[in-house]
Amino acid sequence: MLNLSQQSLSLLETNPTLFQRLHIEQKESPSNPETRHSQEVGNHFHLLMKQLLMGLPVEPLLNAYPQMHRWISSLQLAAPEIFSDEPDIFKECDHQRTLMCEGHWLSVVYNLLIADDSQAQIIEWTTATLPNSPLQLENDWKTRLYLYVLAETSDYLPEEISFTYWFVQFDREPVSFRFEYDESLHRMTRSCLTALLNKLNEWLKAYQTEGKPFPLPKIIKSYNQPPKREELLNLDDIEEVRL
């Protein structure tokens, strides 16, 4: 039994060999300094957002790091619903959910979940670069898995759930992509998940009983499953925020 995230599913689909190395053999994968720095900046921005939404003092940090301050200020103007405090509205940062599927746990952590009696909104803010197209983002496992798990673990119908990304950029206003959900998409995701996890179970069985390695990665060009793009950022002008 494995605990799988959206990154795990993407890796399993595109590079089973690396999935075996990281998730079965528990070996670390080397990362370059640029990638680590990008992740640190994203993590720091998320922590600032979380502290702000929790009502914790962040002004000294915002004043010390003008770029982060501009990101948050622009997001407050573009998406006031993220920061509003309304009665009878459930709102939680880093909301976690898990779902058992084909013998494995699927785990998601929402940057922010906003819900009332009639709808639920998943909100994701990110310092990553913009995708090539909305279709690429829509077909990403993060989008599909987050919507699917919420529908499966709540009383909301798929049509009552949405997912909005907010991309915070260096020299432009935040850009958003909103994805509505429905029963057809839910069935499609269930089918993709089942097929992928059944493959995983077959590969696991062969690996454990015969020592057979997972398949080598293949170059896949598909309209429905575009390859995931590396998130490369130019971070030379941003200092690390210490929290």
PDB file of N, CA, C and O in Angstrom, residues 27-72:
ATOM      1  N   LYS A  27      14.899   5.917  -2.701  1.00  0.00           N
ATOM      2  CA  LYS A  27      16.155   6.589  -2.985  1.00  0.00           C
ATOM      3  C   LYS A  27      15.886   8.044  -3.367  1.00  0.00           C
ATOM      4  O   LYS A  27      14.885   8.347  -4.013  1.00  0.00           O
ATOM      5  N   GLU A  28      16.764   8.919  -2.968  1.00  0.00           N
ATOM      6  CA  GLU A  28      16.588  10.334  -3.243  1.00  0.00           C
ATOM      7  C   GLU A  28      16.989  10.645  -4.674  1.00  0.00           C
ATOM      8  O   GLU A  28      17.887  10.024  -5.235  1.00  0.00           O
ATOM      9  N   SER A  29      16.300  11.634  -5.225  1.00  0.00           N
ATOM     10  CA  SER A  29      16.622  12.093  -6.570  1.00  0.00           C
ATOM     11  C   SER A  29      17.366  13.419  -6.473  1.00  0.00           C
ATOM     12  O   SER A  29      16.911  14.324  -5.771  1.00  0.00           O
ATOM     13  N   PRO A  30      18.503  13.546  -7.132  1.00  0.00           N
ATOM     14  CA  PRO A  30      19.249  14.815  -7.044  1.00  0.00           C
ATOM     15  C   PRO A  30      18.463  15.960  -7.679  1.00  0.00           C
ATOM     16  O   PRO A  30      17.758  15.775  -8.672  1.00  0.00           O
ATOM     17  N   SER A  31      18.559  17.128  -7.087  1.00  0.00           N
ATOM     18  CA  SER A  31      17.900  18.305  -7.638  1.00  0.00           C
ATOM     19  C   SER A  31      18.917  19.414  -7.806  1.00  0.00           C
ATOM     20  O   SER A  31      19.866  19.540  -7.031  1.00  0.00           O
ATOM     21  N   ASN A  32      18.723  20.244  -8.829  1.00  0.00           N
ATOM     22  CA  ASN A  32      19.667  21.324  -9.066  1.00  0.00           C
ATOM     23  C   ASN A  32      19.336  22.526  -8.186  1.00  0.00           C
ATOM     24  O   ASN A  32      18.212  22.665  -7.690  1.00  0.00           O
ATOM     25  N   PRO A  33      20.303  23.420  -7.968  1.00  0.00           N
ATOM     26  CA  PRO A  33      20.085  24.566  -7.078  1.00  0.00           C
ATOM     27  C   PRO A  33      18.920  25.452  -7.509  1.00  0.00           C
ATOM     28  O   PRO A  33      18.202  25.990  -6.666  1.00  0.00           O
ATOM     29  N   GLU A  34      18.726  25.616  -8.816  1.00  0.00           N
ATOM     30  CA  GLU A  34      17.629  26.463  -9.294  1.00  0.00           C
ATOM     31  C   GLU A  34      16.282  25.886  -8.885  1.00  0.00           C
ATOM     32  O   GLU A  34      15.383  26.617  -8.450  1.00  0.00           O
ATOM     33  N   THR A  35      16.143  24.577  -9.008  1.00  0.00           N
ATOM     34  CA  THR A  35      14.894  23.945  -8.617  1.00  0.00           C
ATOM     35  C   THR A  35      14.652  24.084  -7.122  1.00  0.00           C
ATOM     36  O   THR A  35      13.532  24.394  -6.683  1.00  0.00           O
ATOM     37  N   ARG A  36      15.690  23.866  -6.326  1.00  0.00           N
ATOM     38  CA  ARG A  36      15.545  24.006  -4.875  1.00  0.00           C
ATOM     39  C   ARG A  36      15.166  25.422  -4.485  1.00  0.00           C
ATOM     40  O   ARG A  36      14.311  25.640  -3.629  1.00  0.00           O
ATOM     41  N   HIS A  37      15.803  26.402  -5.142  1.00  0.00           N
ATOM     42  CA  HIS A  37      15.490  27.801  -4.845  1.00  0.00           C
ATOM     43  C   HIS A  37      14.055  28.127  -5.227  1.00  0.00           C
ATOM     44  O   HIS A  37      13.339  28.827  -4.491  1.00  0.00           O
ATOM     45  N   SER A  38      13.602  27.624  -6.371  1.00  0.00           N
ATOM     46  CA  SER A  38      12.220  27.838  -6.796  1.00  0.00           C
ATOM     47  C   SER A  38      11.246  27.281  -5.773  1.00  0.00           C
ATOM     48  O   SER A  38      10.244  27.921  -5.430  1.00  0.00           O
ATOM     49  N   GLN A  39      11.533  26.091  -5.287  1.00  0.00           N
ATOM     50  CA  GLN A  39      10.667  25.463  -4.300  1.00  0.00           C
ATOM     51  C   GLN A  39      10.649  26.253  -2.998  1.00  0.00           C
ATOM     52  O   GLN A  39       9.602  26.416  -2.369  1.00  0.00           O
ATOM     53  N   GLU A  40      11.818  26.764  -2.606  1.00  0.00           N
ATOM     54  CA  GLU A  40      11.893  27.539  -1.369  1.00  0.00           C
ATOM     55  C   GLU A  40      11.065  28.817  -1.468  1.00  0.00           C
ATOM     56  O   GLU A  40      10.338  29.175  -0.539  1.00  0.00           O
ATOM     57  N   VAL A  41      11.165  29.512  -2.607  1.00  0.00           N
ATOM     58  CA  VAL A  41      10.387  30.732  -2.793  1.00  0.00           C
ATOM     59  C   VAL A  41       8.891  30.430  -2.758  1.00  0.00           C
ATOM     60  O   VAL A  41       8.121  31.130  -2.103  1.00  0.00           O
ATOM     61  N   GLY A  42       8.487  29.358  -3.444  1.00  0.00           N
ATOM     62  CA  GLY A  42       7.076  28.970  -3.417  1.00  0.00           C
ATOM     63  C   GLY A  42       6.608  28.616  -2.027  1.00  0.00           C
ATOM     64  O   GLY A  42       5.505  29.004  -1.607  1.00  0.00           O
ATOM     65  N   ASN A  43       7.431  27.885  -1.285  1.00  0.00           N
ATOM     66  CA  ASN A  43       7.065  27.506   0.085  1.00  0.00           C
ATOM     67  C   ASN A  43       6.959  28.725   0.996  1.00  0.00           C
ATOM     68  O   ASN A  43       6.044  28.825   1.823  1.00  0.00           O
ATOM     69  N   HIS A  44       7.873  29.665   0.844  1.00  0.00           N
ATOM     70  CA  HIS A  44       7.843  30.856   1.672  1.00  0.00           C
ATOM     71  C   HIS A  44       6.603  31.706   1.373  1.00  0.00           C
ATOM     72  O   HIS A  44       5.968  32.250   2.282  1.00  0.00           O
ATOM     73  N   PHE A  45       6.287  31.820   0.083  1.00  0.00           N
ATOM     74  CA  PHE A  45       5.083  32.577  -0.276  1.00  0.00           C
ATOM     75  C   PHE A  45       3.839  31.913   0.308  1.00  0.00           C
ATOM     76  O   PHE A  45       2.948  32.589   0.839  1.00  0.00           O
ATOM     77  N   HIS A  46       3.786  30.596   0.245  1.00  0.00           N
ATOM     78  CA  HIS A  46       2.637  29.885   0.804  1.00  0.00           C
ATOM     79  C   HIS A  46       2.538  30.099   2.316  1.00  0.00           C
ATOM     80  O   HIS A  46       1.439  30.314   2.850  1.00  0.00           O
ATOM     81  N   LEU A  47       3.662  30.055   3.010  1.00  0.00           N
ATOM     82  CA  LEU A  47       3.643  30.266   4.453  1.00  0.00           C
ATOM     83  C   LEU A  47       3.185  31.673   4.809  1.00  0.00           C
ATOM     84  O   LEU A  47       2.439  31.875   5.775  1.00  0.00           O
ATOM     85  N   LEU A  48       3.609  32.663   4.023  1.00  0.00           N
ATOM     86  CA  LEU A  48       3.148  34.025   4.248  1.00  0.00           C
ATOM     87  C   LEU A  48       1.636  34.133   4.052  1.00  0.00           C
ATOM     88  O   LEU A  48       0.939  34.761   4.853  1.00  0.00           O
ATOM     89  N   MET A  49       1.131  33.521   2.985  1.00  0.00           N
ATOM     90  CA  MET A  49      -0.310  33.529   2.736  1.00  0.00           C
ATOM     91  C   MET A  49      -1.061  32.853   3.876  1.00  0.00           C
ATOM     92  O   MET A  49      -2.094  33.350   4.355  1.00  0.00           O
ATOM     93  N   LYS A  50      -0.551  31.734   4.335  1.00  0.00           N
ATOM     94  CA  LYS A  50      -1.209  31.005   5.413  1.00  0.00           C
ATOM     95  C   LYS A  50      -1.227  31.827   6.693  1.00  0.00           C
ATOM     96  O   LYS A  50      -2.266  31.912   7.371  1.00  0.00           O
ATOM     97  N   GLN A  51      -0.102  32.452   7.032  1.00  0.00           N
ATOM     98  CA  GLN A  51      -0.056  33.275   8.237  1.00  0.00           C
ATOM     99  C   GLN A  51      -1.014  34.457   8.131  1.00  0.00           C
ATOM    100  O   GLN A  51      -1.697  34.816   9.098  1.00  0.00           O
ATOM    101  N   LEU A  52      -1.075  35.055   6.949  1.00  0.00           N
ATOM    102  CA  LEU A  52      -1.972  36.185   6.741  1.00  0.00           C
ATOM    103  C   LEU A  52      -3.430  35.781   6.928  1.00  0.00           C
ATOM    104  O   LEU A  52      -4.202  36.468   7.607  1.00  0.00           O
ATOM    105  N   LEU A  53      -3.820  34.635   6.347  1.00  0.00           N
ATOM    106  CA  LEU A  53      -5.202  34.179   6.457  1.00  0.00           C
ATOM    107  C   LEU A  53      -5.548  33.717   7.870  1.00  0.00           C
ATOM    108  O   LEU A  53      -6.722  33.706   8.253  1.00  0.00           O
ATOM    109  N   MET A  54      -4.547  33.336   8.639  1.00  0.00           N
ATOM    110  CA  MET A  54      -4.772  32.940  10.024  1.00  0.00           C
ATOM    111  C   MET A  54      -4.783  34.129  10.979  1.00  0.00           C
ATOM    112  O   MET A  54      -4.995  33.979  12.178  1.00  0.00           O
ATOM    113  N   GLY A  55      -4.545  35.315  10.423  1.00  0.00           N
ATOM    114  CA  GLY A  55      -4.553  36.503  11.259  1.00  0.00           C
ATOM    115  C   GLY A  55      -3.281  36.743  12.026  1.00  0.00           C
ATOM    116  O   GLY A  55      -3.252  37.540  12.972  1.00  0.00           O
ATOM    117  N   LEU A  56      -2.193  36.084  11.643  1.00  0.00           N
ATOM    118  CA  LEU A  56      -0.912  36.262  12.316  1.00  0.00           C
ATOM    119  C   LEU A  56      -0.175  37.469  11.726  1.00  0.00           C
ATOM    120  O   LEU A  56      -0.363  37.807  10.553  1.00  0.00           O
ATOM    121  N   PRO A  57       0.658  38.129  12.498  1.00  0.00           N
ATOM    122  CA  PRO A  57       1.363  39.320  11.999  1.00  0.00           C
ATOM    123  C   PRO A  57       2.394  38.972  10.930  1.00  0.00           C
ATOM    124  O   PRO A  57       3.228  38.092  11.122  1.00  0.00           O
ATOM    125  N   VAL A  58       2.299  39.652   9.805  1.00  0.00           N
ATOM    126  CA  VAL A  58       3.245  39.419   8.710  1.00  0.00           C
ATOM    127  C   VAL A  58       3.837  40.718   8.175  1.00  0.00           C
ATOM    128  O   VAL A  58       4.675  40.679   7.273  1.00  0.00           O
ATOM    129  N   GLU A  59       3.420  41.862   8.702  1.00  0.00           N
ATOM    130  CA  GLU A  59       3.865  43.144   8.170  1.00  0.00           C
ATOM    131  C   GLU A  59       5.387  43.294   8.149  1.00  0.00           C
ATOM    132  O   GLU A  59       5.944  43.781   7.154  1.00  0.00           O
ATOM    133  N   PRO A  60       6.102  42.919   9.213  1.00  0.00           N
ATOM    134  CA  PRO A  60       7.568  43.058   9.150  1.00  0.00           C
ATOM    135  C   PRO A  60       8.187  42.292   7.990  1.00  0.00           C
ATOM    136  O   PRO A  60       9.101  42.782   7.317  1.00  0.00           O
ATOM    137  N   LEU A  61       7.680  41.095   7.726  1.00  0.00           N
ATOM    138  CA  LEU A  61       8.206  40.299   6.617  1.00  0.00           C
ATOM    139  C   LEU A  61       7.836  40.919   5.275  1.00  0.00           C
ATOM    140  O   LEU A  61       8.655  40.962   4.353  1.00  0.00           O
ATOM    141  N   LEU A  62       6.592  41.389   5.147  1.00  0.00           N
ATOM    142  CA  LEU A  62       6.170  41.999   3.892  1.00  0.00           C
ATOM    143  C   LEU A  62       6.965  43.265   3.602  1.00  0.00           C
ATOM    144  O   LEU A  62       7.329  43.531   2.450  1.00  0.00           O
ATOM    145  N   ASN A  63       7.225  44.049   4.641  1.00  0.00           N
ATOM    146  CA  ASN A  63       8.007  45.271   4.456  1.00  0.00           C
ATOM    147  C   ASN A  63       9.459  44.958   4.100  1.00  0.00           C
ATOM    148  O   ASN A  63      10.108  45.713   3.375  1.00  0.00           O
ATOM    149  N   ALA A  64       9.964  43.852   4.609  1.00  0.00           N
ATOM    150  CA  ALA A  64      11.355  43.479   4.349  1.00  0.00           C
ATOM    151  C   ALA A  64      11.552  42.905   2.951  1.00  0.00           C
ATOM    152  O   ALA A  64      12.654  42.970   2.398  1.00  0.00           O
ATOM    153  N   TYR A  65      10.498  42.341   2.375  1.00  0.00           N
ATOM    154  CA  TYR A  65      10.607  41.691   1.069  1.00  0.00           C
ATOM    155  C   TYR A  65       9.540  42.256   0.133  1.00  0.00           C
ATOM    156  O   TYR A  65       8.435  41.723   0.029  1.00  0.00           O
ATOM    157  N   PRO A  66       9.849  43.364  -0.539  1.00  0.00           N
ATOM    158  CA  PRO A  66       8.869  44.073  -1.367  1.00  0.00           C
ATOM    159  C   PRO A  66       8.224  43.211  -2.443  1.00  0.00           C
ATOM    160  O   PRO A  66       7.049  43.391  -2.761  1.00  0.00           O
ATOM    161  N   GLN A  67       8.996  42.284  -3.048  1.00  0.00           N
ATOM    162  CA  GLN A  67       8.408  41.454  -4.104  1.00  0.00           C
ATOM    163  C   GLN A  67       7.273  40.593  -3.564  1.00  0.00           C
ATOM    164  O   GLN A  67       6.196  40.501  -4.167  1.00  0.00           O
ATOM    165  N   MET A  68       7.502  39.944  -2.420  1.00  0.00           N
ATOM    166  CA  MET A  68       6.444  39.159  -1.788  1.00  0.00           C
ATOM    167  C   MET A  68       5.257  40.044  -1.427  1.00  0.00           C
ATOM    168  O   MET A  68       4.092  39.652  -1.572  1.00  0.00           O
ATOM    169  N   HIS A  69       5.556  41.256  -0.964  1.00  0.00           N
ATOM    170  CA  HIS A  69       4.488  42.188  -0.600  1.00  0.00           C
ATOM    171  C   HIS A  69       3.643  42.524  -1.823  1.00  0.00           C
ATOM    172  O   HIS A  69       2.401  42.561  -1.748  1.00  0.00           O
ATOM    173  N   ARG A  70       4.288  42.771  -2.956  1.00  0.00           N
ATOM    174  CA  ARG A  70       3.548  43.093  -4.182  1.00  0.00           C
ATOM    175  C   ARG A  70       2.694  41.921  -4.625  1.00  0.00           C
ATOM    176  O   ARG A  70       1.557  42.105  -5.097  1.00  0.00           O
ATOM    177  N   TRP A  71       3.225  40.715  -4.523  1.00  0.00           N
ATOM    178  CA  TRP A  71       2.439  39.536  -4.902  1.00  0.00           C
ATOM    179  C   TRP A  71       1.147  39.447  -4.085  1.00  0.00           C
ATOM    180  O   TRP A  71       0.069  39.239  -4.625  1.00  0.00           O
ATOM    181  N   ILE A  72       1.295  39.593  -2.778  1.00  0.00           N
ATOM    182  CA  ILE A  72       0.129  39.454  -1.907  1.00  0.00           C
ATOM    183  C   ILE A  72      -0.840  40.606  -2.106  1.00  0.00           C
ATOM    184  O   ILE A  72      -2.069  40.409  -2.156  1.00  0.00           O
TER     185      ILE A  72
END
